[in-house]
Coordinates of C-alpha atoms in Angstrom, one line a residue:
X16 CA 18.3 0.5 25.5
X17 CA 18.2 2.6 22.3
X18 CA 21.4 0.9 21.2
X19 CA 19.8 -2.5 21.8
X20 CA 16.8 -1.5 19.8
X21 CA 19.0 -0.4 16.9
X22 CA 20.8 -3.7 17.0
X23 CA 17.5 -5.6 17.0
X24 CA 16.3 -3.5 14.0
X25 CA 19.6 -4.4 12.2
X26 CA 18.9 -8.1 13.0
X27 CA 15.5 -7.8 11.4
X28 CA 17.0 -6.0 8.4
X29 CA 19.5 -8.8 8.1
X30 CA 16.6 -11.3 8.0
X31 CA 14.8 -9.3 5.4
X32 CA 18.0 -9.3 3.3
X33 CA 17.8 -13.0 2.8
X34 CA 16.6 -12.5 -0.8
X35 CA 20.1 -11.3 -1.5
X36 CA 21.6 -14.4 0.2
X37 CA 20.1 -17.3 -1.7
X38 CA 17.1 -18.2 0.5
X39 CA 19.4 -19.8 2.9
X40 CA 17.0 -19.8 5.9
X41 CA 19.0 -17.1 7.7
X42 CA 15.7 -15.3 8.3
X43 CA 14.0 -18.1 10.2
X44 CA 13.0 -17.5 13.9
X45 CA 15.3 -20.4 14.9
X46 CA 18.2 -18.3 13.7
X47 CA 17.1 -14.7 14.5
X48 CA 15.8 -15.6 18.0
X49 CA 19.2 -16.4 19.5
X50 CA 20.6 -13.2 17.9
X51 CA 17.9 -11.1 19.6
X52 CA 18.6 -13.0 22.8
X53 CA 22.3 -12.2 22.5
X54 CA 21.5 -8.5 22.2
X55 CA 19.2 -8.5 25.2
X56 CA 21.6 -10.6 27.3
X57 CA 19.6 -13.9 27.4
X58 CA 20.8 -16.2 24.6
X59 CA 19.2 -19.3 26.1
X60 CA 15.7 -17.7 26.2
X61 CA 16.2 -16.4 22.6
X62 CA 17.0 -20.0 21.5
X63 CA 14.0 -21.4 23.2
X64 CA 11.6 -18.7 21.9
X65 CA 13.1 -19.0 18.4
X66 CA 12.5 -22.8 18.4
X67 CA 8.9 -22.3 19.6
X68 CA 8.2 -19.8 16.9
X69 CA 9.9 -22.0 14.3
X70 CA 7.6 -24.9 15.1
X71 CA 4.6 -22.6 14.7
X72 CA 5.7 -21.1 11.4
X73 CA 7.4 -24.3 10.1
X74 CA 5.1 -24.7 7.1
X75 CA 5.2 -21.0 6.2
X76 CA 7.2 -21.0 3.0
X77 CA 7.1 -18.8 0.0
X78 CA 6.2 -21.0 -3.0
X79 CA 4.9 -19.5 -6.2
X80 CA 2.7 -16.5 -5.5
X81 CA 1.8 -17.5 -2.0
X82 CA 3.0 -14.8 0.5
X83 CA 3.0 -16.3 4.0
X84 CA 2.8 -14.3 7.3
X85 CA 6.1 -12.4 7.8
X86 CA 7.9 -14.5 10.4
X87 CA 10.9 -12.2 10.4
X88 CA 9.1 -9.1 11.7
X89 CA 6.7 -11.1 13.9
X90 CA 9.5 -13.3 15.3
X91 CA 11.9 -10.6 16.0
X92 CA 9.4 -8.3 17.8
X93 CA 7.8 -11.3 19.6
X94 CA 11.2 -12.5 20.9
X95 CA 12.3 -9.1 21.9
X96 CA 9.1 -8.2 23.8
X97 CA 9.0 -11.6 25.5
X98 CA 12.6 -11.3 26.8
X99 CA 12.2 -7.7 27.8
X100 CA 9.0 -8.5 29.8
X101 CA 10.4 -11.8 31.1
X102 CA 7.2 -13.6 30.1
X103 CA 8.6 -16.4 27.9
X104 CA 7.5 -18.1 24.7
X105 CA 3.7 -17.9 25.4
X106 CA 3.9 -14.1 25.1
X107 CA 6.2 -14.3 22.2
X108 CA 3.6 -16.1 20.1
X109 CA 0.8 -13.8 21.3
X110 CA 2.8 -10.9 19.8
X111 CA 4.4 -12.7 16.8
X112 CA 1.2 -14.1 15.2
X113 CA -0.8 -10.8 14.8
X114 CA 2.4 -8.8 14.0
X115 CA 3.4 -11.3 11.3
X116 CA 0.0 -11.1 9.7
X117 CA 0.1 -7.2 9.6
X118 CA 3.6 -7.2 8.3
X119 CA 2.6 -9.6 5.5
X120 CA 0.2 -6.9 4.3
X121 CA 3.0 -4.3 4.1
X122 CA 5.2 -6.7 2.2
X123 CA 2.5 -7.6 -0.3
X124 CA 2.0 -3.9 -0.9
X125 CA 5.7 -3.6 -1.6
X126 CA 5.6 -6.5 -4.1
X127 CA 2.7 -4.6 -5.9
X128 CA 4.7 -1.3 -6.0
X129 CA 7.8 -3.0 -7.3
X130 CA 5.9 -4.1 -10.4
X131 CA 5.7 -0.3 -11.3
X132 CA 9.4 -0.3 -11.8
X133 CA 9.2 -2.8 -14.6
X134 CA 8.7 0.0 -17.1
X135 CA 12.1 1.5 -16.0
X136 CA 13.8 -1.9 -16.3
X137 CA 12.5 -2.3 -19.9
X138 CA 13.8 1.2 -20.8
X139 CA 17.2 0.3 -19.6
X140 CA 17.0 -3.0 -21.6
X141 CA 16.0 -1.1 -24.7
X142 CA 19.1 1.1 -24.4
X143 CA 21.4 -1.8 -23.6
X144 CA 22.1 -0.2 -20.2
X145 CA 22.9 -3.3 -18.1
X146 CA 24.4 -1.1 -15.4
X147 CA 21.0 0.6 -14.9
X148 CA 19.3 -2.8 -14.5
X149 CA 21.9 -4.0 -12.0
X150 CA 21.6 -0.8 -10.0
X151 CA 17.8 -0.7 -10.0
X152 CA 17.6 -4.4 -9.0
X153 CA 19.8 -3.8 -6.0
X154 CA 18.0 -0.6 -4.9
X155 CA 14.6 -2.1 -5.2
X156 CA 15.7 -5.1 -3.3
X157 CA 17.0 -3.0 -0.5
X158 CA 13.6 -1.3 0.0
X159 CA 12.2 -4.3 1.9
X160 CA 14.9 -4.5 4.6
X161 CA 15.1 -0.7 5.0
X162 CA 11.3 -0.3 5.3
X163 CA 10.9 -3.2 7.7
X164 CA 13.9 -2.1 9.8
X165 CA 12.3 1.4 10.2
X166 CA 9.0 -0.2 11.2
X167 CA 10.7 -2.4 13.8
X168 CA 12.8 0.4 15.2
X169 CA 9.6 2.6 15.6
X170 CA 7.7 -0.3 17.2
X171 CA 10.5 -0.9 19.8
X172 CA 10.9 2.8 20.5
X173 CA 7.3 3.6 20.9
X174 CA 5.9 0.3 22.1
X175 CA 8.4 -1.3 24.4
X176 CA 7.4 0.5 27.6
X177 CA 3.7 0.3 26.9
X178 CA 4.0 -3.3 25.9
X179 CA 5.9 -4.3 29.0
X180 CA 3.3 -2.5 31.2
X181 CA 0.5 -4.3 29.4
X182 CA 2.2 -7.7 29.5
X183 CA 2.8 -7.3 33.3
X184 CA -1.0 -6.9 33.7
X185 CA -1.8 -10.2 32.0
X186 CA -3.1 -12.8 34.6
X187 CA -1.6 -16.3 34.9
X188 CA -4.6 -18.1 33.5
X189 CA -4.3 -16.1 30.2
X190 CA -0.6 -17.0 30.0
X191 CA -1.5 -20.7 30.5
X192 CA -4.1 -20.5 27.8
X193 CA -1.5 -18.9 25.4
X194 CA 1.0 -21.6 26.3
X195 CA -1.5 -24.4 25.4
X196 CA -2.5 -22.5 22.2
X197 CA 1.2 -22.2 21.3
X198 CA 1.7 -26.0 21.7
X199 CA -1.1 -26.5 19.2
X200 CA 0.1 -24.1 16.5
X201 CA 2.9 -26.4 15.1
X202 CA 0.0 -28.6 13.8
X203 CA -0.5 -25.9 11.1
X204 CA 3.2 -26.1 10.1
X205 CA 3.0 -29.9 9.8
X206 CA -0.2 -29.8 7.8
X207 CA 1.2 -27.3 5.3
X208 CA 4.3 -29.6 4.8
X209 CA 2.0 -32.6 4.4
X210 CA 0.1 -30.6 1.7
X211 CA 3.3 -30.7 -0.4
X212 CA 3.9 -34.4 -0.2
X213 CA 1.0 -36.4 1.3
X214 CA -1.2 -38.7 -0.8
X215 CA -2.6 -42.2 -0.6
X216 CA 0.5 -43.7 -2.1
X217 CA 2.9 -41.9 0.2
X218 CA 0.7 -42.2 3.4
X219 CA 2.4 -45.4 4.8
X220 CA 5.7 -43.5 5.1
X221 CA 4.1 -40.8 7.2
X222 CA 2.6 -43.4 9.6
X223 CA 5.9 -45.3 9.7
X224 CA 7.6 -42.2 10.9
X225 CA 4.9 -41.6 13.4
X226 CA 5.0 -45.2 14.8
X227 CA 8.8 -45.1 15.0
X228 CA 8.6 -42.0 17.2
X229 CA 5.5 -42.9 19.2
X230 CA 6.1 -46.6 20.0
X231 CA 9.9 -46.9 19.7
X232 CA 10.7 -43.4 20.9
X233 CA 13.3 -42.8 18.2
X234 CA 14.6 -39.2 17.8
X235 CA 14.0 -37.3 14.6
X236 CA 17.5 -37.6 13.4
X237 CA 17.4 -41.4 13.6
X238 CA 14.1 -41.5 11.7
X239 CA 15.6 -39.2 9.1
X240 CA 18.5 -41.7 8.7
X241 CA 16.1 -44.6 8.3
X242 CA 14.2 -42.5 5.8
X243 CA 17.3 -42.0 3.6
X244 CA 17.9 -45.8 3.5
X245 CA 14.2 -46.6 2.7
X246 CA 14.0 -43.9 0.1
X247 CA 17.2 -45.3 -1.7
X248 CA 15.8 -48.8 -1.6
X249 CA 12.4 -47.9 -2.8
X250 CA 13.5 -45.7 -5.7
X251 CA 16.0 -48.3 -6.9
X252 CA 13.4 -51.0 -7.4
X253 CA 10.3 -48.9 -8.2
X254 CA 11.4 -47.0 -11.2
X255 CA 13.2 -48.4 -14.3
X256 CA 14.8 -46.4 -17.0
X257 CA 12.7 -46.2 -20.2
X258 CA 15.7 -47.3 -22.3
X259 CA 18.2 -50.1 -21.7
X260 CA 21.2 -48.0 -22.4
X261 CA 21.9 -47.1 -18.8
X262 CA 20.7 -49.1 -15.8
X263 CA 22.7 -47.4 -13.1
X264 CA 20.9 -47.3 -9.8
X265 CA 22.0 -44.0 -8.3
X266 CA 20.4 -40.6 -8.9
X267 CA 22.9 -39.8 -11.6
X268 CA 24.3 -36.6 -10.1
X269 CA 27.6 -38.2 -9.5
X270 CA 28.0 -39.0 -13.2
X271 CA 29.8 -36.7 -15.5
X272 CA 27.2 -35.3 -17.9
X273 CA 27.6 -35.8 -21.6
X274 CA 29.9 -33.2 -23.0
X275 CA 28.8 -31.0 -25.8
X276 CA 31.3 -29.8 -28.3
X277 CA 31.6 -26.0 -28.1
X278 CA 33.1 -24.8 -31.3
X279 CA 34.1 -21.4 -30.0
X280 CA 33.9 -21.2 -26.2
X281 CA 34.0 -17.7 -24.9
X282 CA 32.9 -18.2 -21.3
X283 CA 35.4 -19.2 -18.6
X284 CA 34.9 -21.0 -15.3
X285 CA 35.1 -17.6 -13.7
X286 CA 32.1 -16.4 -15.7
X287 CA 30.0 -19.5 -14.7
X288 CA 31.1 -19.1 -11.1
X289 CA 29.9 -15.5 -11.2
X290 CA 26.6 -16.8 -12.5
X291 CA 26.3 -18.9 -9.4
X292 CA 27.1 -16.1 -7.0
X293 CA 24.7 -13.7 -8.6
X294 CA 21.9 -16.3 -8.5
X295 CA 21.8 -15.8 -4.7
X296 CA 20.1 -12.5 -5.4
X297 CA 17.5 -14.1 -7.7
X298 CA 14.5 -13.1 -5.5
X299 CA 15.8 -9.7 -4.3
X300 CA 13.3 -7.8 -6.5
X301 CA 10.4 -10.2 -6.5
X302 CA 7.2 -8.6 -7.7
X303 CA 3.7 -9.7 -8.5
X304 CA 3.9 -9.0 -12.2
X305 CA 7.1 -10.6 -13.6
X306 CA 8.3 -12.3 -10.4
X307 CA 12.0 -13.2 -10.6
X308 CA 12.7 -11.7 -14.0
X309 CA 15.1 -9.0 -12.9
X310 CA 16.9 -11.5 -10.7
X311 CA 17.5 -13.7 -13.7
X312 CA 18.7 -10.8 -15.8
X313 CA 21.0 -9.6 -12.9
X314 CA 22.5 -13.1 -12.6
X315 CA 23.3 -13.5 -16.3
X316 CA 24.6 -10.0 -17.1
X317 CA 28.3 -11.0 -16.7
X318 CA 27.7 -13.7 -19.3
X319 CA 26.0 -11.3 -21.7
X320 CA 28.8 -8.8 -21.2
X321 CA 31.3 -11.4 -22.3
X322 CA 29.3 -12.6 -25.3
X323 CA 27.9 -9.4 -26.9
X324 CA 29.9 -6.4 -27.8
X325 CA 27.3 -4.2 -29.6
X326 CA 24.6 -2.2 -28.0
X327 CA 22.0 -3.8 -30.2
X328 CA 23.0 -7.4 -29.3
X329 CA 23.1 -6.5 -25.6
X330 CA 19.7 -4.8 -25.7
X331 CA 18.1 -7.8 -27.4
X332 CA 19.6 -10.2 -24.8
X333 CA 18.5 -8.0 -21.9
X334 CA 15.0 -7.9 -23.2
X335 CA 15.0 -11.7 -23.5
X336 CA 15.8 -12.1 -19.9
X337 CA 13.4 -9.5 -18.6
X338 CA 10.5 -11.8 -19.6
X339 CA 8.4 -13.4 -16.8
X340 CA 10.4 -16.0 -14.9
X341 CA 9.7 -18.0 -11.7
X342 CA 11.2 -21.2 -10.4
X343 CA 12.7 -22.7 -7.3
X344 CA 15.8 -20.7 -6.3
X345 CA 17.5 -24.0 -5.4
X346 CA 17.3 -25.3 -8.9
X347 CA 17.6 -22.0 -10.8
X348 CA 21.3 -22.3 -11.5
X349 CA 20.6 -25.4 -13.7
X350 CA 18.4 -23.2 -16.0
X351 CA 21.0 -20.4 -15.8
X352 CA 23.8 -22.7 -16.9
X353 CA 21.8 -24.0 -19.8
X354 CA 20.8 -20.5 -20.8
X355 CA 24.5 -19.4 -20.7
X356 CA 25.4 -22.3 -23.0
X357 CA 22.6 -21.3 -25.4
X358 CA 23.5 -17.6 -25.3
X359 CA 27.1 -18.6 -26.1
X360 CA 25.9 -20.7 -29.1
X361 CA 23.7 -17.8 -30.2
X362 CA 26.7 -15.4 -30.2
X363 CA 28.7 -17.9 -32.3
X364 CA 26.0 -18.9 -34.8
X365 CA 24.0 -16.3 -36.8
X366 CA 21.4 -18.9 -37.7
X367 CA 20.7 -19.8 -34.1
X368 CA 17.0 -19.4 -33.1
X369 CA 17.0 -16.8 -30.3
X370 CA 13.4 -17.6 -29.4
X371 CA 14.5 -21.1 -28.3
X372 CA 16.3 -19.6 -25.4
X373 CA 13.2 -18.3 -23.7
X374 CA 11.3 -21.4 -24.8
X375 CA 13.7 -23.6 -22.9
X376 CA 13.6 -21.3 -19.8
X377 CA 9.8 -21.3 -19.8
X378 CA 9.6 -25.0 -20.4
X379 CA 12.0 -25.9 -17.5
X380 CA 11.0 -23.5 -14.8
X381 CA 7.8 -25.3 -13.9
X382 CA 9.0 -28.9 -13.7
X383 CA 12.2 -27.9 -11.9
X384 CA 10.3 -25.8 -9.4
X385 CA 8.2 -28.9 -8.5
X386 CA 11.3 -31.1 -8.1
X387 CA 13.5 -28.7 -6.2
X388 CA 10.8 -27.2 -4.0
X389 CA 9.8 -30.7 -3.0
X390 CA 13.4 -31.6 -2.3
X391 CA 14.4 -28.6 -0.3
X392 CA 11.2 -27.4 1.3
X393 CA 9.7 -30.8 1.8
X394 CA 12.9 -32.7 2.7
X395 CA 16.0 -30.8 3.7
X396 CA 14.1 -28.1 5.6
X397 CA 11.9 -30.6 7.4
X398 CA 14.9 -32.6 8.5
X399 CA 16.9 -29.5 9.4
X400 CA 14.0 -28.0 11.4
X401 CA 13.2 -31.3 13.1
X402 CA 16.8 -31.8 14.3
X403 CA 17.3 -28.1 15.1
X404 CA 14.1 -27.4 17.0
X405 CA 14.3 -30.6 19.0
X406 CA 17.7 -29.4 20.4
X407 CA 16.8 -25.7 20.6
X408 CA 13.5 -26.1 22.4
X409 CA 15.7 -27.3 25.4
X410 CA 17.9 -24.2 25.0
X411 CA 20.8 -25.9 23.2
X412 CA 22.6 -23.4 20.9
X413 CA 23.6 -26.3 18.6
X414 CA 20.0 -26.4 17.4
X415 CA 20.2 -23.3 15.2
X416 CA 23.7 -24.2 14.0
X417 CA 22.7 -27.7 12.9
X418 CA 19.6 -26.3 11.3
X419 CA 21.6 -24.0 9.0
X420 CA 24.3 -26.7 8.3
X421 CA 21.9 -29.5 7.5
X422 CA 20.0 -27.3 5.0
X423 CA 22.7 -25.2 3.5
X424 CA 25.6 -27.6 2.9
X425 CA 23.6 -29.7 0.4
X426 CA 21.8 -26.6 -0.9
X427 CA 24.9 -24.6 -1.8
X428 CA 26.9 -27.6 -3.0
X429 CA 24.2 -28.7 -5.4
X430 CA 23.3 -25.2 -6.5
X431 CA 27.0 -24.5 -7.4
X432 CA 27.4 -27.9 -9.1
X433 CA 24.2 -27.4 -11.2
X434 CA 25.5 -24.2 -12.7
X435 CA 28.4 -26.0 -14.3
X436 CA 26.3 -29.1 -15.1
X437 CA 23.8 -26.9 -17.0
X438 CA 26.5 -25.0 -18.9
X439 CA 28.6 -28.1 -19.8
X440 CA 25.8 -30.3 -20.9
X441 CA 23.0 -27.9 -22.0
X442 CA 19.7 -29.4 -22.8
X443 CA 21.2 -32.9 -23.3
X444 CA 21.6 -33.3 -19.5
X445 CA 17.8 -32.9 -19.0
X446 CA 17.2 -35.4 -21.8
X447 CA 19.4 -37.9 -20.1
X448 CA 17.5 -37.3 -16.8
X449 CA 14.2 -37.9 -18.5
X450 CA 15.4 -41.2 -20.0
X451 CA 16.4 -42.5 -16.7
X452 CA 13.4 -41.2 -14.7
X453 CA 15.8 -39.5 -12.4
X454 CA 13.4 -36.6 -11.7
X455 CA 10.6 -39.0 -10.8
X456 CA 12.9 -41.0 -8.5
X457 CA 14.2 -37.9 -6.9
X458 CA 10.7 -36.5 -6.2
X459 CA 9.5 -39.8 -4.8
X460 CA 12.6 -40.3 -2.6
X461 CA 12.3 -36.8 -1.3
X462 CA 8.6 -37.4 -0.4
X463 CA 9.4 -40.6 1.4
X464 CA 12.1 -39.1 3.5
X465 CA 10.2 -35.9 4.2
X466 CA 7.0 -37.6 5.2
X467 CA 8.7 -40.0 7.6
X468 CA 10.2 -37.0 9.4
X469 CA 6.9 -35.0 9.3
X470 CA 5.2 -38.1 10.7
X471 CA 7.6 -38.1 13.7
X472 CA 7.1 -34.4 14.5
X473 CA 3.6 -34.5 16.1
X474 CA 5.0 -37.0 18.6
X475 CA 8.3 -35.3 19.3
X476 CA 7.5 -31.6 19.0
X477 CA 3.9 -31.2 20.1
X478 CA 3.0 -31.4 23.8
X479 CA -0.8 -31.5 23.9
X480 CA -2.6 -33.7 26.4
X481 CA -5.9 -33.7 28.1
X482 CA -6.4 -33.4 31.9
X483 CA -9.8 -35.0 31.8
X484 CA -10.6 -37.9 34.1
X485 CA -13.3 -40.6 34.1
X486 CA -14.8 -41.7 37.4
X487 CA -14.8 -40.0 40.8
X488 CA -12.1 -39.3 43.3
X489 CA -10.1 -42.5 44.1
X490 CA -11.6 -44.5 41.1
X491 CA -10.9 -41.7 38.7
X492 CA -8.9 -42.7 35.6
X493 CA -7.0 -40.2 33.4
X494 CA -8.3 -40.0 29.8
X495 CA -4.8 -39.3 28.6
X496 CA -3.5 -42.6 30.0
X497 CA -6.2 -44.5 28.2
X498 CA -5.4 -42.7 24.9
X499 CA -1.7 -43.4 25.4
X500 CA -2.4 -47.2 25.7
X501 CA -4.4 -47.1 22.4
X502 CA -2.2 -44.7 20.3
X503 CA 0.5 -42.6 22.0
X504 CA 0.3 -38.9 20.9
X505 CA -3.2 -39.4 19.5
X506 CA -4.3 -35.8 20.2
X507 CA -1.3 -34.2 18.3
X508 CA -1.8 -36.6 15.4
X509 CA -5.6 -36.0 15.3
X510 CA -5.1 -32.2 15.4
X511 CA -2.5 -32.4 12.6
X512 CA -4.9 -34.3 10.4
X513 CA -7.8 -31.9 11.3
X514 CA -5.7 -28.9 10.2
X515 CA -4.5 -30.8 7.1
X516 CA -8.2 -31.4 6.1
X517 CA -8.9 -27.7 6.3
X518 CA -5.7 -26.9 4.3
X519 CA -6.9 -29.2 1.5
X520 CA -10.2 -27.3 1.6
X521 CA -8.2 -24.2 0.8
X522 CA -9.0 -22.5 4.1
X523 CA -6.6 -19.5 4.4
X524 CA -3.6 -20.0 6.6
X525 CA -4.4 -16.9 8.6
X526 CA -7.9 -18.3 9.6
X527 CA -6.3 -21.6 10.6
X528 CA -3.7 -19.8 12.7
X529 CA -6.4 -17.8 14.5
X530 CA -8.6 -20.8 14.8
X531 CA -5.9 -22.9 16.5
X532 CA -5.1 -20.0 18.9
X533 CA -8.8 -19.8 19.8
X534 CA -9.1 -23.6 20.2
X535 CA -6.1 -23.9 22.4
X536 CA -7.0 -20.9 24.6
X537 CA -10.6 -22.0 25.0
X538 CA -9.6 -25.6 25.6
X539 CA -7.3 -24.5 28.4
X540 CA -10.0 -22.4 30.1
X541 CA -12.5 -25.3 30.2
X542 CA -9.7 -27.8 31.1
X543 CA -10.1 -29.8 27.9
X544 CA -6.4 -29.4 26.9
X545 CA -3.2 -28.9 28.9

């Protein structure tokens, strides 16, 4: 069993290494659950438990300074203990929720400690020692997977036997209560996703998705396809370019950007390609003081090496890129490409204003974060999770595979393309986007598509009903049948909006998670929910 524990700890370390792998969702429970199941000899159970936990933690995403519960540690330990004990998904969530909250505290502490390394990064920059910055970025980034791997290994070694004995003592009614509570927890994920996109103008698309699933029984993937069509139609007619120079109707990403004349190009395609690959480690050394700054510096160092040959010039460039930086990792390469073009211009022109480089970075990171977080967290991840979990919850291994493909094929293609677009066109590309309202159209289209899929999820992925009856014996009528005649899936829909209301009131996610657990467990005991 020790070998199995070691492999499970390595799976968790792999999940915690995602910050080196471009935030590609390899750390999600839907992906790690089957791997844990494979190690323990029950892949099907791992797929089902992974899908169950994915639904619960669906809205747990790292945006800005928000650090959500650690689904990697909680999910891996919950899946492992549930399979070892043979108790199933209900026990997995009972373990995963508190463990993920405790692990979040450990990771937050690490993000605070990492800020203490900034002084050393700045010393390296002052000396023009780019190798020291690269080395420290990687070492600091590895602290998280190593630390969490040790914690998981110790938890499995010390707690597996005691945990199995404890779980065997849990009576059936407690397990039933946990099952009902687990069915309620996805409401939190849906509410957190709605918080990114839902408003009075976009609300009809949410209810359209809900009605297509509730009344016409369409699967999530079909609703996603309809959402794409509707988003394209609406964004074509709703927004007009501010100038009459270009009235093309597509999003503009297929067009060749305007070419800038580069009088003395020094960077090759290989240099720009390297910028893309290094961008995958943008968040490896995330900290609470300067956020992604060392990741940006780590990414652009090959470009700087090509452009600056003196220690003084390299030191000045490194200090520029160790300033505060934070944006969506999915759109970060656009800023990096533009920055590379500006650095190249700076190396060719003595009169170039160096301050403008950081001004452009700071000016772009906020708007682009809003667009790309909305596009990927609110659209692609929602569709990928909807399709993936709907298959995986039935034990279908295609669920995790489709989940990764639906999210990462567009993610990696766009991320790669944006690196070259940013370098080739520089700031003119963004000016062209602004003229044609492309950013607004992209954001609106993403919200339409995302909300239609989220609207379908309470119907297709939440199984909450009431066993209550009205009347006595032979004349008794089920309350659930009455509710279904009025609005099918009324309870999941109402619960989702109730949680959304508390999210808008800034109630902490942890409290909502515990509140839903309590509501589901108590509701099961008094036979209000089933």
